């Protein structure tokens, strides 16, 4: 959730590559859109799959993922519960396969994902780890290549619809803007997000997000100049057209914006 932008950040992807499958968790909501996207990548019918973001601890969803076995390993884009809560149970269902995340707390059976850049083979695919902090401190994206095709799994750094929350204090706006600048270099590469539909162009979506964030910073500057002194006061001005039930999330982003602008907060 990020305010007035509720549509897609760019053109939707017409068709997923044949080696990519989407399993959407049954956890829709204001923050999760249609539900958490679990991505299953398999280079060949007889090759182990790579699962990205198991999602919530929903037994039916986890059983559906396990049915796509064999699975070589599970990757986590960031540590929010709607992406990680099901990981321990999924690992049980899959016979103890490694679960790899940037945060050691969400890593089991292997070493944490470290960066900023790392290449590793994935059962017929090449996966490149992109360190993209900002939404959270442990956020990563994954550039995956197979059979001449590339995709970027963006977690919550880029969503398929709307904009994401920079979850202050764990999230950091300066880091997030740098991460978007990195993702903007992947022009023409499809983006497979943690929520919402797949996008045709990761780079274009990142540039859209950058423009939105810079415009939002201008609005926050104007609100502060007009006398707003606290995050709730800025939210009431800048996010006035957002449902009040979501203002708590907007306040996270505003605190990150105020910190980025060097505005002292109580």
Tab-separated table of C-alpha atoms in Angstrom:
chain	number	residue	atom	x	y	z
A	1	UNK	CA	0.000	0.000	0.000
A	2	UNK	CA	1.411	3.360	-0.914
A	3	UNK	CA	-1.321	5.924	-1.332
A	4	UNK	CA	-3.061	7.114	-4.451
A	5	UNK	CA	-1.469	4.639	-6.856
A	6	UNK	CA	-3.696	1.565	-6.978
A	7	UNK	CA	-3.225	0.358	-10.561
A	8	UNK	CA	-0.395	-1.640	-12.071
A	9	UNK	CA	3.066	-0.085	-12.150
A	10	UNK	CA	3.348	-0.983	-15.829
A	11	UNK	CA	2.085	-3.260	-18.557
A	12	UNK	CA	1.048	-6.718	-17.391
A	13	UNK	CA	2.914	-9.780	-18.591
A	14	UNK	CA	0.829	-11.599	-21.177
A	15	UNK	CA	2.119	-15.071	-20.371
A	16	UNK	CA	4.496	-16.584	-17.842
A	17	UNK	CA	7.521	-18.481	-19.168
A	18	UNK	CA	6.821	-22.184	-19.445
A	19	UNK	CA	9.281	-22.938	-16.619
A	20	UNK	CA	7.498	-20.627	-14.141
A	21	UNK	CA	4.348	-21.496	-12.172
A	22	UNK	CA	2.359	-19.260	-9.817
A	23	UNK	CA	0.597	-20.562	-6.713
A	24	UNK	CA	-1.292	-17.789	-4.958
A	25	UNK	CA	-1.942	-18.145	-1.237
A	26	UNK	CA	-5.510	-17.672	0.034
A	27	UNK	CA	-4.633	-14.636	2.163
A	28	UNK	CA	-6.070	-11.625	0.297
A	29	UNK	CA	-6.246	-8.285	2.066
A	30	UNK	CA	-5.423	-4.581	1.858
A	31	UNK	CA	-1.718	-5.254	2.390
A	32	UNK	CA	-1.449	-8.556	0.500
A	33	UNK	CA	-3.658	-7.644	-2.496
A	34	UNK	CA	-4.934	-10.922	-4.033
A	35	UNK	CA	-2.708	-12.966	-1.722
A	36	UNK	CA	0.961	-13.866	-1.449
A	37	UNK	CA	2.515	-15.142	-4.675
A	38	UNK	CA	4.513	-18.337	-4.349
A	39	UNK	CA	6.646	-18.899	-7.446
A	40	UNK	CA	7.768	-22.353	-8.559
A	41	UNK	CA	10.639	-22.464	-11.080
A	42	UNK	CA	11.556	-25.697	-12.875
A	43	UNK	CA	14.018	-25.919	-15.768
A	44	UNK	CA	12.873	-29.352	-16.976
A	45	UNK	CA	10.143	-31.850	-16.024
A	46	UNK	CA	12.652	-34.155	-14.307
A	47	UNK	CA	14.629	-31.361	-12.598
A	48	UNK	CA	14.120	-30.295	-8.978
A	49	UNK	CA	12.165	-27.067	-8.629
A	50	UNK	CA	13.080	-23.867	-6.814
A	51	UNK	CA	10.291	-22.379	-4.682
A	52	UNK	CA	10.282	-18.663	-3.894
A	53	UNK	CA	8.273	-17.385	-0.891
A	54	UNK	CA	6.217	-20.193	0.690
A	55	UNK	CA	3.645	-17.735	2.024
A	56	UNK	CA	1.454	-18.158	5.110
A	57	UNK	CA	1.007	-21.310	7.181
A	58	UNK	CA	-2.032	-22.427	5.204
A	59	UNK	CA	-2.059	-26.222	4.992
A	60	UNK	CA	-3.863	-26.348	1.659
A	61	UNK	CA	-1.476	-23.861	0.059
A	62	UNK	CA	1.582	-25.650	1.392
A	63	UNK	CA	0.256	-29.006	0.176
A	64	UNK	CA	-0.230	-27.485	-3.277
A	65	UNK	CA	3.405	-26.331	-3.277
A	66	UNK	CA	4.628	-29.741	-2.111
A	67	UNK	CA	2.685	-31.368	-4.949
A	68	UNK	CA	5.103	-29.608	-7.318
A	69	UNK	CA	7.996	-31.608	-5.872
A	70	UNK	CA	10.716	-32.589	-6.047
A	71	UNK	CA	12.044	-29.281	-4.767
A	72	UNK	CA	15.751	-28.507	-4.509
A	73	UNK	CA	15.547	-25.506	-2.218
A	74	UNK	CA	13.246	-22.723	-1.033
A	75	UNK	CA	14.189	-19.047	-1.286
A	76	UNK	CA	12.788	-16.167	0.771
A	77	UNK	CA	12.663	-12.591	-0.563
A	78	UNK	CA	12.164	-11.011	2.885
A	79	UNK	CA	11.063	-11.926	6.356
A	80	UNK	CA	7.482	-10.681	6.608
A	81	UNK	CA	5.142	-13.412	7.898
A	82	UNK	CA	2.942	-13.463	4.798
A	83	UNK	CA	6.032	-14.708	2.911
A	84	UNK	CA	7.741	-16.868	5.537
A	85	UNK	CA	5.221	-18.238	8.021
A	86	UNK	CA	4.687	-21.439	6.044
A	87	UNK	CA	8.377	-22.165	5.499
A	88	UNK	CA	8.969	-24.508	8.468
A	89	UNK	CA	5.942	-26.651	7.649
A	90	UNK	CA	6.793	-26.681	3.932
A	91	UNK	CA	10.296	-27.838	4.784
A	92	UNK	CA	8.749	-30.740	6.705
A	93	UNK	CA	6.502	-31.648	3.788
A	94	UNK	CA	9.493	-31.578	1.418
A	95	UNK	CA	11.715	-33.774	3.566
A	96	UNK	CA	13.958	-31.086	5.004
A	97	UNK	CA	15.046	-29.177	1.904
A	98	UNK	CA	17.138	-26.044	2.563
A	99	UNK	CA	15.310	-22.756	3.116
A	100	UNK	CA	17.555	-19.815	2.243
A	101	UNK	CA	16.980	-16.181	3.220
A	102	UNK	CA	19.111	-13.103	3.850
A	103	UNK	CA	18.060	-13.195	7.505
A	104	UNK	CA	19.539	-16.160	9.391
A	105	UNK	CA	16.315	-16.328	11.412
A	106	UNK	CA	14.494	-17.542	8.297
A	107	UNK	CA	17.293	-19.805	7.038
A	108	UNK	CA	17.330	-23.556	7.673
A	109	UNK	CA	19.549	-26.283	6.293
A	110	UNK	CA	21.957	-23.929	4.547
A	111	UNK	CA	23.812	-20.634	4.700
A	112	UNK	CA	21.991	-17.268	4.618
A	113	UNK	CA	21.849	-15.449	1.313
A	114	UNK	CA	24.659	-12.916	1.287
A	115	UNK	CA	25.530	-10.232	-1.180
A	116	UNK	CA	25.395	-7.717	-2.449
A	117	UNK	CA	25.693	-9.939	-5.531
A	118	UNK	CA	26.046	-13.688	-5.692
A	119	UNK	CA	25.593	-16.224	-8.441
A	120	UNK	CA	24.469	-19.765	-7.840
A	121	UNK	CA	23.207	-22.558	-10.050
A	122	UNK	CA	19.705	-23.828	-9.560
A	123	UNK	CA	19.018	-27.147	-11.273
A	124	UNK	CA	19.351	-25.947	-14.844
A	125	UNK	CA	18.752	-22.278	-14.053
A	126	UNK	CA	21.120	-19.463	-13.160
A	127	UNK	CA	20.030	-17.357	-10.207
A	128	UNK	CA	21.626	-14.031	-9.364
A	129	UNK	CA	20.951	-12.566	-5.950
A	130	UNK	CA	20.194	-8.831	-5.980
A	131	UNK	CA	20.500	-7.131	-2.607
A	132	UNK	CA	17.551	-4.695	-2.557
A	133	UNK	CA	16.995	-3.387	0.972
A	134	UNK	CA	14.444	-0.687	1.634
A	135	UNK	CA	11.035	-2.287	2.001
A	136	UNK	CA	12.786	-4.206	4.776
A	137	UNK	CA	16.439	-4.425	5.693
A	138	UNK	CA	16.596	-8.048	4.505
A	139	UNK	CA	14.800	-7.646	1.159
A	140	UNK	CA	16.368	-9.344	-1.843
A	141	UNK	CA	15.315	-9.850	-5.443
A	142	UNK	CA	16.333	-12.699	-7.714
A	143	UNK	CA	17.351	-12.516	-11.350
A	144	UNK	CA	16.722	-15.945	-12.859
A	145	UNK	CA	17.760	-17.055	-16.333
A	146	UNK	CA	16.830	-20.206	-18.201
A	147	UNK	CA	16.758	-21.110	-21.879
A	148	UNK	CA	17.513	-17.546	-22.963
A	149	UNK	CA	14.723	-16.042	-20.856
A	150	UNK	CA	15.155	-13.865	-17.776
A	151	UNK	CA	12.788	-12.848	-14.975
A	152	UNK	CA	13.228	-10.800	-11.799
A	153	UNK	CA	11.430	-12.006	-8.695
A	154	UNK	CA	10.862	-8.759	-6.834
A	155	UNK	CA	9.221	-9.797	-3.556
A	156	UNK	CA	7.585	-6.698	-2.107
A	157	UNK	CA	10.170	-4.304	-3.529
A	158	UNK	CA	7.954	-3.981	-6.617
A	159	UNK	CA	4.337	-5.126	-6.507
A	160	UNK	CA	2.145	-6.058	-9.418
A	161	UNK	CA	-0.393	-3.457	-8.381
A	162	UNK	CA	-0.075	-0.311	-6.283
A	163	UNK	CA	3.061	0.699	-4.399
A	164	UNK	CA	4.756	-0.871	-1.416
A	165	UNK	CA	5.237	0.333	2.140
A	166	UNK	CA	8.721	1.198	3.355
A	167	UNK	CA	8.262	-0.274	6.809
A	168	UNK	CA	10.108	2.159	9.116
A	169	UNK	CA	12.238	1.603	11.159
A	170	UNK	CA	13.249	-1.715	9.553
A	171	UNK	CA	12.696	-0.220	6.118
A	172	UNK	CA	14.808	2.680	4.880
A	173	UNK	CA	13.788	5.065	2.111
A	174	UNK	CA	17.301	5.931	0.949
A	175	UNK	CA	18.083	2.231	0.567
A	176	UNK	CA	14.767	1.694	-1.189
A	177	UNK	CA	15.437	4.411	-3.761
A	178	UNK	CA	18.874	2.893	-4.445
A	179	UNK	CA	17.275	-0.520	-4.862
A	180	UNK	CA	14.761	0.874	-7.344
A	181	UNK	CA	17.601	2.472	-9.292
A	182	UNK	CA	19.266	-0.958	-9.489
A	183	UNK	CA	16.045	-2.616	-10.665
A	184	UNK	CA	15.492	0.139	-13.237
A	185	UNK	CA	18.456	-1.280	-15.166
A	186	UNK	CA	16.512	-4.453	-15.975
A	187	UNK	CA	14.541	-2.996	-18.845
A	188	UNK	CA	12.427	-5.464	-20.756
A	189	UNK	CA	12.823	-8.195	-18.125
A	190	UNK	CA	9.507	-9.414	-16.648
A	191	UNK	CA	8.917	-8.797	-12.943
A	192	UNK	CA	7.350	-11.539	-10.831
A	193	UNK	CA	6.193	-9.762	-7.658
A	194	UNK	CA	5.291	-10.986	-4.204
A	195	UNK	CA	1.723	-9.741	-4.649
A	196	UNK	CA	-0.404	-8.869	-7.654
A	197	UNK	CA	0.000	-9.740	-11.333
A	198	UNK	CA	3.278	-10.258	-13.156
A	199	UNK	CA	4.612	-7.195	-14.998
A	200	UNK	CA	6.146	-7.126	-18.454
A	201	UNK	CA	9.052	-4.781	-17.636
A	202	UNK	CA	10.857	-4.641	-14.302
A	203	UNK	CA	12.900	-1.592	-15.325
A	204	UNK	CA	9.856	0.422	-16.377
A	205	UNK	CA	8.053	-0.495	-13.152
A	206	UNK	CA	11.062	0.593	-11.086
A	207	UNK	CA	11.185	3.933	-12.889
A	208	UNK	CA	7.461	4.403	-12.249
A	209	UNK	CA	8.042	3.692	-8.553
A	210	UNK	CA	10.958	6.136	-8.435
A	211	UNK	CA	8.842	8.900	-9.941
A	212	UNK	CA	6.054	8.158	-7.471
A	213	UNK	CA	8.400	8.202	-4.472
A	214	UNK	CA	9.994	11.476	-5.527
A	215	UNK	CA	6.581	13.058	-5.997
A	216	UNK	CA	5.521	11.787	-2.582
A	217	UNK	CA	8.650	13.294	-1.015
A	218	UNK	CA	7.702	16.647	-2.547
A	219	UNK	CA	4.251	16.344	-0.966
A	220	UNK	CA	5.766	15.551	2.420
A	221	UNK	CA	8.140	18.526	2.133
A	222	UNK	CA	5.153	20.757	1.367
A	223	UNK	CA	3.171	19.378	4.312
A	224	UNK	CA	6.085	20.028	6.680
A	225	UNK	CA	6.554	23.524	5.269
A	226	UNK	CA	2.856	24.171	5.884
A	227	UNK	CA	3.207	23.272	9.543
A	228	UNK	CA	2.807	19.503	9.903
A	229	UNK	CA	5.229	18.417	12.602
A	230	UNK	CA	4.439	14.742	13.244
A	231	UNK	CA	3.989	11.664	11.067
A	232	UNK	CA	0.244	11.435	11.829
A	233	UNK	CA	-0.182	15.089	10.802
A	234	UNK	CA	1.633	14.464	7.523
A	235	UNK	CA	-0.459	11.343	6.872
A	236	UNK	CA	-3.660	13.341	7.368
A	237	UNK	CA	-2.537	15.757	4.638
A	238	UNK	CA	-0.680	13.596	2.125
A	239	UNK	CA	-2.785	10.434	2.454
A	240	UNK	CA	-6.125	12.162	2.941
A	241	UNK	CA	-7.751	10.148	0.147
A	242	UNK	CA	-6.611	6.795	1.563
A	243	UNK	CA	-9.010	4.791	3.719
A	244	UNK	CA	-8.323	5.688	7.354
A	245	UNK	CA	-8.096	1.992	8.221
A	246	UNK	CA	-4.776	1.986	6.321
A	247	UNK	CA	-3.301	5.133	7.830
A	248	UNK	CA	-1.261	3.061	10.263
A	249	UNK	CA	0.649	1.612	7.299
A	250	UNK	CA	0.962	5.024	5.650
A	251	UNK	CA	2.504	6.287	8.875
A	252	UNK	CA	5.331	3.750	8.487
A	253	UNK	CA	6.163	5.193	5.081
A	254	UNK	CA	5.840	8.791	6.301
A	255	UNK	CA	8.266	8.130	9.150
A	256	UNK	CA	10.715	6.765	6.587
A	257	UNK	CA	10.155	9.837	4.398
A	258	UNK	CA	10.677	12.260	7.274
A	259	UNK	CA	13.867	10.467	8.269
A	260	UNK	CA	15.073	10.650	4.662
A	261	UNK	CA	14.391	14.388	4.608
A	262	UNK	CA	16.194	14.915	7.913
A	263	UNK	CA	13.052	16.054	9.752
A	264	UNK	CA	13.294	15.350	13.461
A	265	UNK	CA	10.407	13.291	14.803
A	266	UNK	CA	9.101	13.057	18.332
